[in-house]
Amino acid sequence: MAKVRVGVAGYGTIGQRLADGVALQGDMELVGVADLAPTLAVQALRERGMPYNLYLAQGGDKRIFAEKGIPVTGTFEELADSVDIMLDASPGGAGAENKKIYEARGVKAVFQGGEHNSVAEVFFHGYANYERGVNKNYLKLTSCNTTGLIRSVDCLDRRYGVEKVVVTIIRRVADPGDYHRGLTNALQIDRAPSHQAVDLMTIMPHINATGILVHTPVTHGHMITVVVSGKSKITKEQALEAFREHPRIRVVSVAEGFLGNASFFKYARDLGNPRGDMYEIGLWEDSIAESGKDLIYAIYIPQESVTIPETMDAVRAACGMQTSGQEGTEKTNQYLHIGSYRQEGSHALWNSYDR
């Protein structure tokens, strides 16, 4: 069976990681990436020896790339002509414009969380509604917080049944290296309900969800506290059993040294993961508690990398590579080595990196 040909639009925070993720998939071929300007990420790509072909996004000036010695393979349209599906990680709003190019060429696309839901046929999550995306042309991913939140809620819902969810999201204000939010020493609250709770109900309409979001002046990850009301009482032991079996949830404890968001980022770096990335969400065993019928727990969201597995799932669904969520997510996990540390005693996530 021929490999599915994939292109990436936008080589920024998410686009870099999407390119790496596709390159690790044994049944996909990364044709190339596209960007508008020779950003630091693109300059780093050149210094790495151009492992990926670079195409010029619309509005880009090829001469500027040439001045920096960055080779350009072709135009954005030529990239779109050469693939089966595009992963659009361009800035919010640009994806909708790019869609016109995809439609004209009959090319499928997966859009990231920054686009409006209307850009796609299906608002997609690999575990919660994989089958809805099978053989569809245009899918849109949930945001990083929503992706991780749904993983944990879906995990409990599949096994025990969930009726209601209430979340508090402690949101990092910007990605590492970003300056556009300014230098701050304050917390900022959004109006309730948070869009993550609304998005969860869009993906899982049988669950009632609401929540509050607080912006915090940090960069390494979000934290979410979750209150779950089950169809029947879910005990801490039951929840812990389910969470520990989920490939994309890493259960940790304070006693191990996981004191907060920075602990996860440092651990991922100590593992040797490029950029300090981690595909799993973190879930503190110590945070799981019962309150009457309800259950509470806290999760960590590595915002730069958490959506990459679900994006690989989306490619599999849209291109009909696997038609069931179980098969699709298992294939993605296999190629990204997600959960392999449980069997191998080591974290083999990136042992095929830059192959």
Tab-separated table of C-alpha atoms in Angstrom:
chain	number	residue	atom	x	y	z
A	1	MET	CA	0.000	0.000	0.000
A	2	ALA	CA	1.400	3.397	-1.003
A	3	LYS	CA	2.209	5.864	1.730
A	4	VAL	CA	-0.133	8.806	2.233
A	5	ARG	CA	1.579	11.991	1.024
A	6	VAL	CA	1.394	14.824	3.564
A	7	GLY	CA	2.286	18.516	3.469
A	8	VAL	CA	2.496	20.996	6.340
A	9	ALA	CA	1.433	24.634	5.950
A	10	GLY	CA	3.193	26.850	8.472
A	11	TYR	CA	6.485	25.911	10.102
A	12	GLY	CA	5.897	27.553	13.471
A	13	THR	CA	5.378	26.127	16.953
A	14	ILE	CA	2.888	23.474	15.822
A	15	GLY	CA	4.043	23.056	12.221
A	16	GLN	CA	7.547	21.993	13.250
A	17	ARG	CA	6.134	19.318	15.472
A	18	LEU	CA	3.627	18.167	12.862
A	19	ALA	CA	6.456	17.724	10.366
A	20	ASP	CA	8.445	15.668	12.859
A	21	GLY	CA	5.351	13.632	13.718
A	22	VAL	CA	4.587	12.809	10.088
A	23	ALA	CA	8.242	11.894	9.473
A	24	LEU	CA	7.944	9.254	12.200
A	25	GLN	CA	4.872	7.621	10.630
A	26	GLY	CA	5.891	4.518	8.709
A	27	ASP	CA	2.856	4.719	6.436
A	28	MET	CA	3.051	8.448	5.646
A	29	GLU	CA	5.449	10.496	3.516
A	30	LEU	CA	6.253	14.102	4.414
A	31	VAL	CA	6.445	15.841	1.026
A	32	GLY	CA	7.409	19.218	2.469
A	33	VAL	CA	6.634	22.205	4.667
A	34	ALA	CA	5.629	25.718	3.666
A	35	ASP	CA	6.301	29.056	5.296
A	36	LEU	CA	6.183	32.750	4.479
A	37	ALA	CA	9.454	34.052	5.901
A	38	PRO	CA	12.878	32.806	7.047
A	39	THR	CA	11.914	32.700	10.725
A	40	LEU	CA	14.250	31.341	13.378
A	41	ALA	CA	12.541	27.965	12.979
A	42	VAL	CA	13.243	27.979	9.225
A	43	GLN	CA	16.819	29.114	9.799
A	44	ALA	CA	17.266	26.248	12.250
A	45	LEU	CA	15.883	23.898	9.588
A	46	ARG	CA	18.644	25.060	7.223
A	47	GLU	CA	21.284	24.581	9.909
A	48	ARG	CA	20.023	21.037	10.411
A	49	GLY	CA	20.756	20.338	6.755
A	50	MET	CA	17.198	20.825	5.391
A	51	PRO	CA	15.786	17.421	6.352
A	52	TYR	CA	12.434	18.617	4.946
A	53	ASN	CA	11.740	20.305	1.607
A	54	LEU	CA	10.672	23.913	2.050
A	55	TYR	CA	7.985	25.542	-0.108
A	56	LEU	CA	7.191	29.249	-0.321
A	57	ALA	CA	3.842	30.242	1.172
A	58	GLN	CA	1.687	32.807	-0.594
A	59	GLY	CA	3.098	36.315	-0.206
A	60	GLY	CA	6.603	35.107	0.560
A	61	ASP	CA	9.686	36.570	-1.134
A	62	LYS	CA	12.060	33.887	-2.415
A	63	ARG	CA	14.925	36.399	-2.574
A	64	ILE	CA	14.936	36.813	1.202
A	65	PHE	CA	15.349	33.061	1.616
A	66	ALA	CA	18.153	33.044	-0.953
A	67	GLU	CA	19.995	35.815	0.905
A	68	LYS	CA	20.119	33.558	3.948
A	69	GLY	CA	21.139	30.512	1.962
A	70	ILE	CA	17.843	28.710	2.521
A	71	PRO	CA	16.840	26.560	-0.477
A	72	VAL	CA	13.210	26.716	-1.604
A	73	THR	CA	11.816	23.702	-3.450
A	74	GLY	CA	8.749	25.343	-4.941
A	75	THR	CA	5.543	27.267	-4.342
A	76	PHE	CA	2.742	26.557	-1.906
A	77	GLU	CA	0.495	25.609	-4.809
A	78	GLU	CA	3.092	23.107	-6.031
A	79	LEU	CA	3.189	21.544	-2.572
A	80	ALA	CA	-0.610	21.265	-2.563
A	81	ASP	CA	-0.434	19.624	-6.004
A	82	SER	CA	1.931	16.962	-4.646
A	83	VAL	CA	0.067	15.711	-1.552
A	84	ASP	CA	-3.008	13.766	-0.530
A	85	ILE	CA	-3.628	15.867	2.555
A	86	MET	CA	-2.381	19.142	4.054
A	87	LEU	CA	-1.874	19.790	7.755
A	88	ASP	CA	-2.624	23.493	8.059
A	89	ALA	CA	-0.793	25.091	10.978
A	90	SER	CA	-0.776	28.598	9.533
A	91	PRO	CA	-1.879	31.580	11.687
A	92	GLY	CA	-5.559	31.749	12.609
A	93	GLY	CA	-7.675	32.861	9.641
A	94	ALA	CA	-5.042	31.995	7.043
A	95	GLY	CA	-6.219	28.394	7.005
A	96	ALA	CA	-9.620	29.427	5.699
A	97	GLU	CA	-7.909	31.201	2.788
A	98	ASN	CA	-5.660	28.215	2.162
A	99	LYS	CA	-8.733	25.999	2.022
A	100	LYS	CA	-9.655	27.592	-1.318
A	101	ILE	CA	-6.386	26.234	-2.743
A	102	TYR	CA	-7.073	22.784	-1.293
A	103	GLU	CA	-10.614	22.702	-2.656
A	104	ALA	CA	-9.459	23.702	-6.140
A	105	ARG	CA	-7.082	20.734	-6.154
A	106	GLY	CA	-9.272	18.188	-4.416
A	107	VAL	CA	-6.796	17.968	-1.527
A	108	LYS	CA	-7.931	17.014	1.970
A	109	ALA	CA	-6.846	19.124	4.957
A	110	VAL	CA	-6.634	19.090	8.734
A	111	PHE	CA	-6.818	22.483	10.457
A	112	GLN	CA	-5.511	23.338	13.906
A	113	GLY	CA	-7.469	24.778	16.823
A	114	GLY	CA	-6.929	28.435	15.888
A	115	GLU	CA	-9.327	28.254	12.940
A	116	HIS	CA	-13.101	28.683	13.232
A	117	ASN	CA	-15.037	25.430	13.406
A	118	SER	CA	-16.841	26.374	10.210
A	119	VAL	CA	-13.681	25.697	8.176
A	120	ALA	CA	-14.193	21.940	8.521
A	121	GLU	CA	-16.812	19.241	8.156
A	122	VAL	CA	-15.887	17.631	11.484
A	123	PHE	CA	-14.557	19.007	14.765
A	124	PHE	CA	-12.244	16.085	15.493
A	125	HIS	CA	-10.700	14.177	18.387
A	126	GLY	CA	-8.859	10.888	17.894
A	127	TYR	CA	-10.452	9.085	20.832
A	128	ALA	CA	-13.836	10.746	21.288
A	129	ASN	CA	-15.182	10.840	17.702
A	130	TYR	CA	-12.636	9.264	15.322
A	131	GLU	CA	-15.278	7.510	13.214
A	132	ARG	CA	-16.979	10.807	12.348
A	133	GLY	CA	-13.828	11.874	10.516
A	134	VAL	CA	-13.425	8.762	8.374
A	135	ASN	CA	-13.110	9.675	4.665
A	136	LYS	CA	-14.095	13.302	5.286
A	137	ASN	CA	-12.257	16.028	3.375
A	138	TYR	CA	-11.782	18.679	6.050
A	139	LEU	CA	-11.230	18.117	9.751
A	140	LYS	CA	-10.388	20.598	12.513
A	141	LEU	CA	-8.512	19.732	15.674
A	142	THR	CA	-9.521	20.840	19.137
A	143	SER	CA	-7.215	23.242	21.005
A	144	CYS	CA	-4.401	21.921	23.170
A	145	ASN	CA	-6.381	22.268	26.406
A	146	THR	CA	-9.503	20.735	24.903
A	147	THR	CA	-7.492	17.852	23.414
A	148	GLY	CA	-5.998	16.874	26.755
A	149	LEU	CA	-9.224	17.486	28.652
A	150	ILE	CA	-11.209	15.249	26.309
A	151	ARG	CA	-8.610	12.474	26.605
A	152	SER	CA	-9.183	12.255	30.338
A	153	VAL	CA	-12.962	12.709	30.251
A	154	ASP	CA	-13.416	10.242	27.380
A	155	CYS	CA	-11.258	7.752	29.294
A	156	LEU	CA	-13.697	7.805	32.231
A	157	ASP	CA	-16.797	8.092	30.056
A	158	ARG	CA	-16.007	4.966	28.025
A	159	ARG	CA	-15.549	2.847	31.112
A	160	TYR	CA	-17.967	4.284	33.659
A	161	GLY	CA	-20.179	6.904	31.967
A	162	VAL	CA	-19.967	10.660	32.607
A	163	GLU	CA	-22.865	13.114	32.942
A	164	LYS	CA	-21.266	16.449	33.828
A	165	VAL	CA	-17.847	18.094	33.848
A	166	VAL	CA	-16.724	21.338	35.497
A	167	VAL	CA	-13.197	22.582	34.778
A	168	THR	CA	-10.847	25.321	35.898
A	169	ILE	CA	-8.109	25.974	33.360
A	170	ILE	CA	-4.893	27.598	34.548
A	171	ARG	CA	-3.615	28.708	31.172
A	172	ARG	CA	-0.074	29.643	30.213
A	173	VAL	CA	-0.086	33.086	28.634
A	174	ALA	CA	2.276	32.397	25.703
A	175	ASP	CA	4.582	29.785	24.222
A	176	PRO	CA	8.282	29.869	25.137
A	177	GLY	CA	10.006	32.546	23.055
A	178	ASP	CA	6.838	34.537	22.351
A	179	TYR	CA	6.809	38.253	23.187
A	180	HIS	CA	3.502	39.370	21.706
A	181	ARG	CA	1.628	39.049	25.022
A	182	GLY	CA	4.096	41.414	26.697
A	183	LEU	CA	5.823	41.111	30.059
A	184	THR	CA	3.226	40.556	32.762
A	185	ASN	CA	2.937	39.992	36.496
A	186	ALA	CA	-0.782	39.378	36.773
A	187	LEU	CA	-3.540	36.809	36.442
A	188	GLN	CA	-6.450	37.413	34.071
A	189	ILE	CA	-9.806	35.664	34.174
A	190	ASP	CA	-12.064	34.978	31.180
A	191	ARG	CA	-15.836	34.968	31.181
A	192	ALA	CA	-17.476	31.631	31.914
A	193	PRO	CA	-18.011	29.211	30.334
A	194	SER	CA	-14.567	28.667	28.839
A	195	HIS	CA	-14.478	27.688	25.161
A	196	GLN	CA	-12.821	24.394	26.138
A	197	ALA	CA	-15.956	23.349	28.028
A	198	VAL	CA	-18.147	24.395	25.100
A	199	ASP	CA	-15.869	22.543	22.676
A	200	LEU	CA	-15.994	19.408	24.826
A	201	MET	CA	-19.788	19.445	24.542
A	202	THR	CA	-19.490	19.851	20.761
A	203	ILE	CA	-17.347	16.697	20.576
A	204	MET	CA	-19.217	14.851	23.356
A	205	PRO	CA	-22.781	16.258	23.248
A	206	HIS	CA	-24.080	13.777	25.822
A	207	ILE	CA	-22.001	15.480	28.556
A	208	ASN	CA	-22.900	18.757	30.273
A	209	ALA	CA	-19.744	20.837	30.734
A	210	THR	CA	-18.794	24.280	31.983
A	211	GLY	CA	-15.642	25.929	33.219
A	212	ILE	CA	-13.514	28.939	34.099
A	213	LEU	CA	-10.183	29.926	32.530
A	214	VAL	CA	-7.408	31.901	34.235
A	215	HIS	CA	-4.417	33.219	32.223
A	216	THR	CA	-1.113	32.946	34.083
A	217	PRO	CA	2.254	34.601	33.269
A	218	VAL	CA	4.100	31.339	32.560
A	219	THR	CA	5.059	29.551	29.333
A	220	HIS	CA	5.574	25.852	30.085
A	221	GLY	CA	2.171	24.244	29.905
A	222	HIS	CA	-1.378	24.547	31.179
A	223	MET	CA	-2.945	22.902	34.214
A	224	ILE	CA	-6.608	21.920	34.460
A	225	THR	CA	-8.607	20.827	37.471
A	226	VAL	CA	-11.576	18.656	36.504
A	227	VAL	CA	-14.686	17.803	38.506
A	228	VAL	CA	-16.517	14.818	36.994
A	229	SER	CA	-20.022	13.649	37.834
A	230	GLY	CA	-20.421	10.046	36.724
A	231	LYS	CA	-23.642	8.301	35.807
A	232	SER	CA	-22.841	6.360	38.953
A	233	LYS	CA	-20.160	7.065	41.533
A	234	ILE	CA	-16.605	6.732	40.194
A	235	THR	CA	-14.116	5.916	42.936
A	236	LYS	CA	-10.502	7.074	43.027
A	237	GLU	CA	-9.345	3.491	42.526
A	238	GLN	CA	-11.578	3.047	39.473
A	239	ALA	CA	-10.397	6.308	37.930
A	240	LEU	CA	-6.751	5.508	38.595
A	241	GLU	CA	-7.094	2.114	36.948
A	242	ALA	CA	-8.601	3.664	33.814
A	243	PHE	CA	-6.090	6.518	33.631
A	244	ARG	CA	-3.111	4.180	33.991
A	245	GLU	CA	-4.294	2.098	31.044
A	246	HIS	CA	-4.646	5.074	28.683
A	247	PRO	CA	-1.603	5.352	26.361
A	248	ARG	CA	-1.748	9.147	26.145
A	249	ILE	CA	-2.081	9.803	29.887
A	250	ARG	CA	1.014	9.678	32.083
A	251	VAL	CA	0.081	9.158	35.737
A	252	VAL	CA	2.627	10.714	38.106
A	253	SER	CA	2.907	11.750	41.746
A	254	VAL	CA	4.328	14.602	43.773
A	255	ALA	CA	6.532	12.128	45.625
A	256	GLU	CA	8.313	11.304	42.351
A	257	GLY	CA	9.262	14.961	41.985
A	258	PHE	CA	6.457	16.159	39.697
A	259	LEU	CA	5.696	19.337	41.616
A	260	GLY	CA	4.084	21.259	38.754
A	261	ASN	CA	4.261	22.314	35.124
A	262	ALA	CA	8.014	22.955	35.089
A	263	SER	CA	8.682	19.436	36.403
A	264	PHE	CA	7.119	17.912	33.288
A	265	PHE	CA	9.012	20.208	30.940
A	266	LYS	CA	12.329	19.467	32.652
A	267	TYR	CA	11.620	15.725	32.669
A	268	ALA	CA	10.895	15.742	28.931
A	269	ARG	CA	14.184	17.559	28.329
A	270	ASP	CA	16.044	15.119	30.577
A	271	LEU	CA	14.585	12.282	28.498
A	272	GLY	CA	16.237	13.873	25.478
A	273	ASN	CA	12.979	14.756	23.742
A	274	PRO	CA	13.559	17.478	21.122
A	275	ARG	CA	12.290	20.869	22.289
A	276	GLY	CA	11.262	19.317	25.621
A	277	ASP	CA	8.144	17.888	23.948
A	278	MET	CA	5.797	15.359	25.496
A	279	TYR	CA	2.847	13.765	23.708
A	280	GLU	CA	1.046	12.494	26.816
A	281	ILE	CA	-0.846	14.661	29.260
A	282	GLY	CA	0.304	14.402	32.865
A	283	LEU	CA	-2.154	13.417	35.578
A	284	TRP	CA	-1.314	13.605	39.261
A	285	GLU	CA	-2.344	10.511	41.207
A	286	ASP	CA	-2.247	12.697	44.328
A	287	SER	CA	-4.890	15.011	42.846
A	288	ILE	CA	-7.568	12.352	42.413
A	289	ALA	CA	-10.154	12.677	45.168
A	290	GLU	CA	-13.804	11.847	45.796
A	291	SER	CA	-16.351	14.452	46.884
A	292	GLY	CA	-19.704	12.788	47.377
A	293	LYS	CA	-20.729	11.441	43.980
A	294	ASP	CA	-18.172	13.609	42.198
A	295	LEU	CA	-14.536	12.962	41.337
A	296	ILE	CA	-11.803	15.595	41.075
A	297	TYR	CA	-8.365	15.408	39.468
A	298	ALA	CA	-5.704	17.652	37.908
A	299	ILE	CA	-3.901	17.331	34.574
A	300	TYR	CA	-0.936	18.969	32.891
A	301	ILE	CA	-1.155	19.986	29.210
A	302	PRO	CA	2.110	20.283	27.202
A	303	GLN	CA	0.585	22.850	24.858
A	304	GLU	CA	3.176	22.757	22.083
A	305	SER	CA	3.035	19.007	21.409
A	306	VAL	CA	-0.164	17.534	22.863
A	307	THR	CA	-2.225	17.864	19.650
A	308	ILE	CA	0.343	16.119	17.420
A	309	PRO	CA	-0.932	12.549	18.028
A	310	GLU	CA	-4.542	13.590	17.412
A	311	THR	CA	-3.468	15.278	14.178
A	312	MET	CA	-1.870	12.016	13.030
A	313	ASP	CA	-5.164	10.334	13.963
A	314	ALA	CA	-6.970	12.884	11.786
A	315	VAL	CA	-4.816	12.007	8.764
A	316	ARG	CA	-5.607	8.348	9.306
A	317	ALA	CA	-9.331	9.019	9.554
A	318	ALA	CA	-9.642	11.483	6.653
A	319	CYS	CA	-7.616	9.255	4.319
A	320	GLY	CA	-9.407	6.089	5.447
A	321	MET	CA	-6.134	4.483	6.521
A	322	GLN	CA	-7.905	2.956	9.531
A	323	THR	CA	-11.666	3.131	9.905
A	324	SER	CA	-11.987	2.583	13.661
A	325	GLY	CA	-10.703	4.797	16.427
A	326	GLN	CA	-9.035	1.913	18.187
A	327	GLU	CA	-7.034	0.920	15.106
A	328	GLY	CA	-6.181	4.506	14.154
A	329	THR	CA	-5.015	5.655	17.575
A	330	GLU	CA	-3.045	2.451	18.146
A	331	LYS	CA	-1.194	2.961	14.856
A	332	THR	CA	-0.354	6.554	15.747
A	333	ASN	CA	0.823	5.509	19.207
A	334	GLN	CA	3.001	2.811	17.682
A	335	TYR	CA	4.860	5.153	15.335
A	336	LEU	CA	5.231	7.919	17.929
A	337	HIS	CA	6.324	5.368	20.562
A	338	ILE	CA	3.655	6.653	22.926
A	339	GLY	CA	3.496	4.579	26.097
A	340	SER	CA	6.542	2.509	25.114
A	341	TYR	CA	8.298	3.398	28.377
A	342	ARG	CA	5.783	1.192	30.195
A	343	GLN	CA	6.981	-1.918	28.408
A	344	GLU	CA	10.599	-1.076	27.687
A	345	GLY	CA	11.625	0.704	30.859
A	346	SER	CA	12.766	3.665	28.785
A	347	HIS	CA	11.168	6.506	26.899
A	348	ALA	CA	11.777	5.661	23.245
A	349	LEU	CA	9.675	8.494	21.890
A	350	TRP	CA	12.281	9.997	19.622
A	351	ASN	CA	14.634	7.157	18.771
A	352	SER	CA	13.720	7.542	15.099
A	353	TYR	CA	14.061	11.332	15.079
A	354	ASP	CA	15.767	12.857	12.033
A	355	ARG	CA	15.982	9.463	10.373
